[in-house]
PDB file of C-alpha atoms and ligand atoms in Angstrom:
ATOM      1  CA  UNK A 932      15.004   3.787 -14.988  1.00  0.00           C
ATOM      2  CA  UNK A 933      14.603   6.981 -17.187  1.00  0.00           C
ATOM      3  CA  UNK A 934      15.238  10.016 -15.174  1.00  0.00           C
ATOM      4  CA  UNK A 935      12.098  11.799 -16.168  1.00  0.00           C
ATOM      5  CA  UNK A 936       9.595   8.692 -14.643  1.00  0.00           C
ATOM      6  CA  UNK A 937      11.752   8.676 -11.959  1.00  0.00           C
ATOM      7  CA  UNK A 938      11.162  12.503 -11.354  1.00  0.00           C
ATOM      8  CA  UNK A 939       7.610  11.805 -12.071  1.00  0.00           C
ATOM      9  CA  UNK A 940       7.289   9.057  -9.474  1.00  0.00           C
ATOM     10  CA  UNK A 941       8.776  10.761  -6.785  1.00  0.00           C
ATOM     11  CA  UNK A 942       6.859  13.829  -7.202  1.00  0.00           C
ATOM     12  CA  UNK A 943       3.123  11.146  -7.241  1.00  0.00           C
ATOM     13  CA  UNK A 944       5.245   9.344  -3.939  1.00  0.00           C
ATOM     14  CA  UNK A 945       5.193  13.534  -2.862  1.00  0.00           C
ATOM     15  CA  UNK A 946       1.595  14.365  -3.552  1.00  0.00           C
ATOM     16  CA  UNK A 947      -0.094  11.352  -2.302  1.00  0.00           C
ATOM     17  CA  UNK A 948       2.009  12.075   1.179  1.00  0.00           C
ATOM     18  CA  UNK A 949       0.924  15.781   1.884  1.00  0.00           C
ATOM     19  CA  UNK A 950      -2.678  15.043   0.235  1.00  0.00           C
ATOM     20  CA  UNK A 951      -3.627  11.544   1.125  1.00  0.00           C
ATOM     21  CA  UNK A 952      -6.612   9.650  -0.633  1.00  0.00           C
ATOM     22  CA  UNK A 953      -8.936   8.154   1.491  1.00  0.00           C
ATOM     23  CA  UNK A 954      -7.248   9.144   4.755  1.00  0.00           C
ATOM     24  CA  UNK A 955      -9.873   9.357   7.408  1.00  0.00           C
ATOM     25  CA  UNK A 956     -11.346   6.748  10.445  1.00  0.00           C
ATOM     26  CA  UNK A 957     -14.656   4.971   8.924  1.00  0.00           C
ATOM     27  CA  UNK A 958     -16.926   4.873  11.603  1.00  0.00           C
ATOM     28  CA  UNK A 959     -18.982   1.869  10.176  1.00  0.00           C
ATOM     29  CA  UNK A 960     -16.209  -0.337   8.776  1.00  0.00           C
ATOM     30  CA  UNK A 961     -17.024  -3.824   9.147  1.00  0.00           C
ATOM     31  CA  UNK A 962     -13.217  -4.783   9.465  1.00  0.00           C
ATOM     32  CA  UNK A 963     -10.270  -3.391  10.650  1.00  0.00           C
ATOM     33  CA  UNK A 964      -6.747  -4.255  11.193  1.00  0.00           C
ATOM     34  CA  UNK A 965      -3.491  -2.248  12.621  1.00  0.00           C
ATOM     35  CA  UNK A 966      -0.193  -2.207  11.503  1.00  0.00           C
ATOM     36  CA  UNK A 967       3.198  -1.340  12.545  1.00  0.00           C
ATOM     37  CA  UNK A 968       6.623  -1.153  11.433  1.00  0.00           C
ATOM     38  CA  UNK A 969       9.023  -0.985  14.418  1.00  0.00           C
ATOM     39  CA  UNK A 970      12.139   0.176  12.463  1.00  0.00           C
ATOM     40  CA  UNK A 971      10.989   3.089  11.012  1.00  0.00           C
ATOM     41  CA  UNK A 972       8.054   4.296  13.190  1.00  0.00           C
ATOM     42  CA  UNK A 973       4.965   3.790  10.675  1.00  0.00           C
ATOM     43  CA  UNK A 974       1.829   2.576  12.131  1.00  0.00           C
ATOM     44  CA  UNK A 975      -1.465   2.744  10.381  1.00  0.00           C
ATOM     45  CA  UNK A 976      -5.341   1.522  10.855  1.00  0.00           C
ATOM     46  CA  UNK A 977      -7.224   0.003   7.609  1.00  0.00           C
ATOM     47  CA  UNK A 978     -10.840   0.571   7.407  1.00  0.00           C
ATOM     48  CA  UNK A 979     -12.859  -1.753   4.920  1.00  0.00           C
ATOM     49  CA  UNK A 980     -16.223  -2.106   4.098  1.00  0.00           C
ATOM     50  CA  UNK A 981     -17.054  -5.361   2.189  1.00  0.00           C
ATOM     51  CA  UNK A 982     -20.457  -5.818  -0.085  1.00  0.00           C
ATOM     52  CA  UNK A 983     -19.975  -9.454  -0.410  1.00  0.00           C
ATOM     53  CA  UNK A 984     -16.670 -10.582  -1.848  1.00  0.00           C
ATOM     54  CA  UNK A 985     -16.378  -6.604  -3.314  1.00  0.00           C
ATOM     55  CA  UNK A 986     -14.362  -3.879  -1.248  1.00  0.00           C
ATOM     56  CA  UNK A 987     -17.149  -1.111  -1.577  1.00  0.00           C
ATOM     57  CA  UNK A 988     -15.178   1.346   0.564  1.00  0.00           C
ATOM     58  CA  UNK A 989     -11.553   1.844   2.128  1.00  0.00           C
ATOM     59  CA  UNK A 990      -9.598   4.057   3.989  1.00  0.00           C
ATOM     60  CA  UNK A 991      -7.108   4.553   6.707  1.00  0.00           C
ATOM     61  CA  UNK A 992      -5.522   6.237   9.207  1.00  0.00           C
ATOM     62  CA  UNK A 993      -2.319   6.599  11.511  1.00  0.00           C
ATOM     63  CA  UNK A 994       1.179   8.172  10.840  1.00  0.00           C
ATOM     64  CA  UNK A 995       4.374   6.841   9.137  1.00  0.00           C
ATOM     65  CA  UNK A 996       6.956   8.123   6.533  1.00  0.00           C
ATOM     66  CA  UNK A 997       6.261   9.273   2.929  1.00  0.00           C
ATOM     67  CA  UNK A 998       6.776   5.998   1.452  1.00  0.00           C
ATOM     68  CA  UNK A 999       4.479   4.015   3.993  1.00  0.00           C
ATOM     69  CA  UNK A1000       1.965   6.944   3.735  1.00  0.00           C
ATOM     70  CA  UNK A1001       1.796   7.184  -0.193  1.00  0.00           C
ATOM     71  CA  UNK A1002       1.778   3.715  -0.220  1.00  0.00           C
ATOM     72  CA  UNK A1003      -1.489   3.190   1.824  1.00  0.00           C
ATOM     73  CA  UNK A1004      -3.076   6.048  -0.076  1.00  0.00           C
ATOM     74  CA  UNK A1005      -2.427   4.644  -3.443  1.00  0.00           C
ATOM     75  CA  UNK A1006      -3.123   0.831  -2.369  1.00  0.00           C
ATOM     76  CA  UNK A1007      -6.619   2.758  -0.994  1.00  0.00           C
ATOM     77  CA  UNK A1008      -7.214   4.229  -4.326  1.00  0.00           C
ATOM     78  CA  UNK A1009      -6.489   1.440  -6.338  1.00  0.00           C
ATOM     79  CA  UNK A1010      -8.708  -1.475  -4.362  1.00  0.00           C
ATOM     80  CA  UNK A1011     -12.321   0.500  -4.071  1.00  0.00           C
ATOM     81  CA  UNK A1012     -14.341  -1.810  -6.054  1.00  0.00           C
ATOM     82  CA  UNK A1013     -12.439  -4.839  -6.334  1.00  0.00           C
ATOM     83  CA  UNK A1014     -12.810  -7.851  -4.850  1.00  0.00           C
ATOM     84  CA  UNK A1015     -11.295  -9.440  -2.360  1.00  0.00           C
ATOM     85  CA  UNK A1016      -9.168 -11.752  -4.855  1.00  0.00           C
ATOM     86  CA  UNK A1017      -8.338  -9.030  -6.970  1.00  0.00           C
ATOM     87  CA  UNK A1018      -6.941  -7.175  -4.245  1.00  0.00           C
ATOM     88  CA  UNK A1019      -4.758 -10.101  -2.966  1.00  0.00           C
ATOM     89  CA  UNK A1020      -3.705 -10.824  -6.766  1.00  0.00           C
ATOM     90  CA  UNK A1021      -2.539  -6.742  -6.782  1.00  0.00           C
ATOM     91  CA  UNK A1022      -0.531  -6.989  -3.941  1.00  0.00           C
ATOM     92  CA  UNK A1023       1.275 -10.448  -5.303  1.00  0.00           C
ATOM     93  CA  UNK A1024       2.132  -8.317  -8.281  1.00  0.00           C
ATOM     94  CA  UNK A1025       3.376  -5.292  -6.068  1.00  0.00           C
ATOM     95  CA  UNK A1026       5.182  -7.570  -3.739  1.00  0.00           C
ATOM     96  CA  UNK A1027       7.212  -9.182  -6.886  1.00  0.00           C
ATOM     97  CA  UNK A1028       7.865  -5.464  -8.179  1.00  0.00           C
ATOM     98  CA  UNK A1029       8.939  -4.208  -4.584  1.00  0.00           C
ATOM     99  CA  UNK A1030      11.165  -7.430  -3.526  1.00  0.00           C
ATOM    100  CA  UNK A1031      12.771  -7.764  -7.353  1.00  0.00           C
ATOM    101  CA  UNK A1032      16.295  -7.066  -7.788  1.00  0.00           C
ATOM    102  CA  UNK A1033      18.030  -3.568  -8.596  1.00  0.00           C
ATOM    103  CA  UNK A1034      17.861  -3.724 -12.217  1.00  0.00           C
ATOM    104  CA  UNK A1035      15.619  -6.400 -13.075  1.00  0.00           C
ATOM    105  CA  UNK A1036      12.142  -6.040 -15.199  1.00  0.00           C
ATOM    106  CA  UNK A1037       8.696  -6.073 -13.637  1.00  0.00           C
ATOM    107  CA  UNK A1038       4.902  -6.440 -14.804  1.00  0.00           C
ATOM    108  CA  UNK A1039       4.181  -2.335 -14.716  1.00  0.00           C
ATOM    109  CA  UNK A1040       0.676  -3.641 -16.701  1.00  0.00           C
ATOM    110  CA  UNK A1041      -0.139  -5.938 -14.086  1.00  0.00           C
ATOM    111  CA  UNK A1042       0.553  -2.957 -10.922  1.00  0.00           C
ATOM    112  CA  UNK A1043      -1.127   0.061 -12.927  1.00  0.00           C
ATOM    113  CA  UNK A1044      -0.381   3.049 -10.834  1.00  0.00           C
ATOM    114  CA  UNK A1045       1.486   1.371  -7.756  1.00  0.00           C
ATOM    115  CA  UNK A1046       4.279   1.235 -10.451  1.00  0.00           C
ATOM    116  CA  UNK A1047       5.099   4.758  -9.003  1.00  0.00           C
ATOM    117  CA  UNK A1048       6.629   2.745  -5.494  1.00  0.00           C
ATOM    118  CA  UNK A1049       8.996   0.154  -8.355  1.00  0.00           C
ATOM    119  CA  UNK A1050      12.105   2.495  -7.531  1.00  0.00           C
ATOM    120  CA  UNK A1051      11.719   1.116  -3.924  1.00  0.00           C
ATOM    121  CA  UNK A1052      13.390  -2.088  -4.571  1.00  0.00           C
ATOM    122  CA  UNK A1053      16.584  -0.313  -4.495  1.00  0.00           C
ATOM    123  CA  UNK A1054      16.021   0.733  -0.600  1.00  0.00           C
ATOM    124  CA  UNK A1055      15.706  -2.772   1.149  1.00  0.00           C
ATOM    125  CA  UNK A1056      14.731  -0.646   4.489  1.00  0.00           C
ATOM    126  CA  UNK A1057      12.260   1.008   2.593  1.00  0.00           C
ATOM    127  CA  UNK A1058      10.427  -2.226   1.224  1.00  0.00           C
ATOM    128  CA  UNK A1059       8.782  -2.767   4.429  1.00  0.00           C
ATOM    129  CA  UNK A1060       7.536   0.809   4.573  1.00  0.00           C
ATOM    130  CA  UNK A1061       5.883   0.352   1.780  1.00  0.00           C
ATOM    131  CA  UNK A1062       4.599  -3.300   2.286  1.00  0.00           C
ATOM    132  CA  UNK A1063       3.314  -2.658   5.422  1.00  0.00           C
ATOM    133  CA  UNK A1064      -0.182  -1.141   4.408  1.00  0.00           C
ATOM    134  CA  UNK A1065      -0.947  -4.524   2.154  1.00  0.00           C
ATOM    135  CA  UNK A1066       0.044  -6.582   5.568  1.00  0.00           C
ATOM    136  CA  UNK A1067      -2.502  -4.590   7.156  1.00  0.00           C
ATOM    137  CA  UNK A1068      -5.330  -5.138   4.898  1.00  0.00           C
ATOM    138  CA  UNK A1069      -4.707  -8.936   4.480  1.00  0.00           C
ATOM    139  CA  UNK A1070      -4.690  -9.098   8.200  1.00  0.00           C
ATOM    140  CA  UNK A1071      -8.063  -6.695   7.879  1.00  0.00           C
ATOM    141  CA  UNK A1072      -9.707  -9.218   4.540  1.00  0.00           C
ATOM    142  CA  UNK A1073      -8.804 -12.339   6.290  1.00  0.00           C
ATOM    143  CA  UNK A1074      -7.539 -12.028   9.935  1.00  0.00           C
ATOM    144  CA  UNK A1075      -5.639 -14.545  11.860  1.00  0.00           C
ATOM    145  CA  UNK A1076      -5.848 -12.482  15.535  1.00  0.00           C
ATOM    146  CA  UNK A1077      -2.157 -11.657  14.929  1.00  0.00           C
ATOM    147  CA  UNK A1078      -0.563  -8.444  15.431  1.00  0.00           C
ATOM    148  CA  UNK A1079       0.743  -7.038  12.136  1.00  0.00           C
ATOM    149  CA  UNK A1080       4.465  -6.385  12.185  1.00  0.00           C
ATOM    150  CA  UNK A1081       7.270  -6.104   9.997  1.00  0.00           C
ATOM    151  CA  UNK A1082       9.584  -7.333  12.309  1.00  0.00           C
TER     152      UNK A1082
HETATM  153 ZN1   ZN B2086       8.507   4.043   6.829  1.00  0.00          ZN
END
């Protein structure tokens, strides 16, 4: 990766950690969903409000590292308005990107700004920090009644 995007990626991974997007408790969410990842401490609470099929609002809230924490503000900022398929699409794309190997190409069209977390692949620890957010909303969009883990 160029040196100057990956500069530019860790200083967006920076920013989005001291000043979150969307990071507050929604009092009227219609679903929620918890996560946690044991091995490095993260553990965060998704708030989503549906309008039909369309994620009208999102946010979250809980504590974790500056990957897992950038991560859930970015996947926050980049689902408001989309639907529910769009948002599981998105996190197919980011998943490919995150799990690829060190080296190999990805889709940066299809992942728009979550492109910032592709240097991640190269930290297999740090994968599941920031995975864990998506887990949470899937559990959150369609839950099964399990407990979110990475483990
Ligand atoms: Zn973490």
């Amino acid at each position: 990766m160029n040196e100057d995007i990956r500069e530019l990626y860790q200083q967006m991974i920076m920013d989005h950690n001291k000043n979150p997007r969307n990071f507050h408790a929604m009092a009227d969410a219609d679903r929620t969903a918890e996560g946690y990842n044991p091995l490095c401490g993260d553990h965060f609470k998704v708030y989503v409000k549906m309008e039909g099929e369309i994620i009208k609002d999102i946010s979250f809230d809980g504590s974790g590292c500056a990957i897992s924490k950038s991560s859930a503000s970015m996947m926050t900022a980049a689902l408001k308005g989309k639907t529910r398929a769009e948002a599981k699409a998105l996190f197919e794309e980011v998943h490919k990107m995150l799990s690829r190997g060190i080296g190999e190409p990805f889709d940066a069209a299809k992942v728009g700004k979550l492109a910032t977390f592709c240097g991640v692949c190269e930290f297999p620890s740090r994968v599941k920090c920031a995975t864990l957010p998506w887990h949470t909303l899937l559990e959150g969009l369609d839950p099964t009644g399990k407990q979110v883990t990475t483990e």
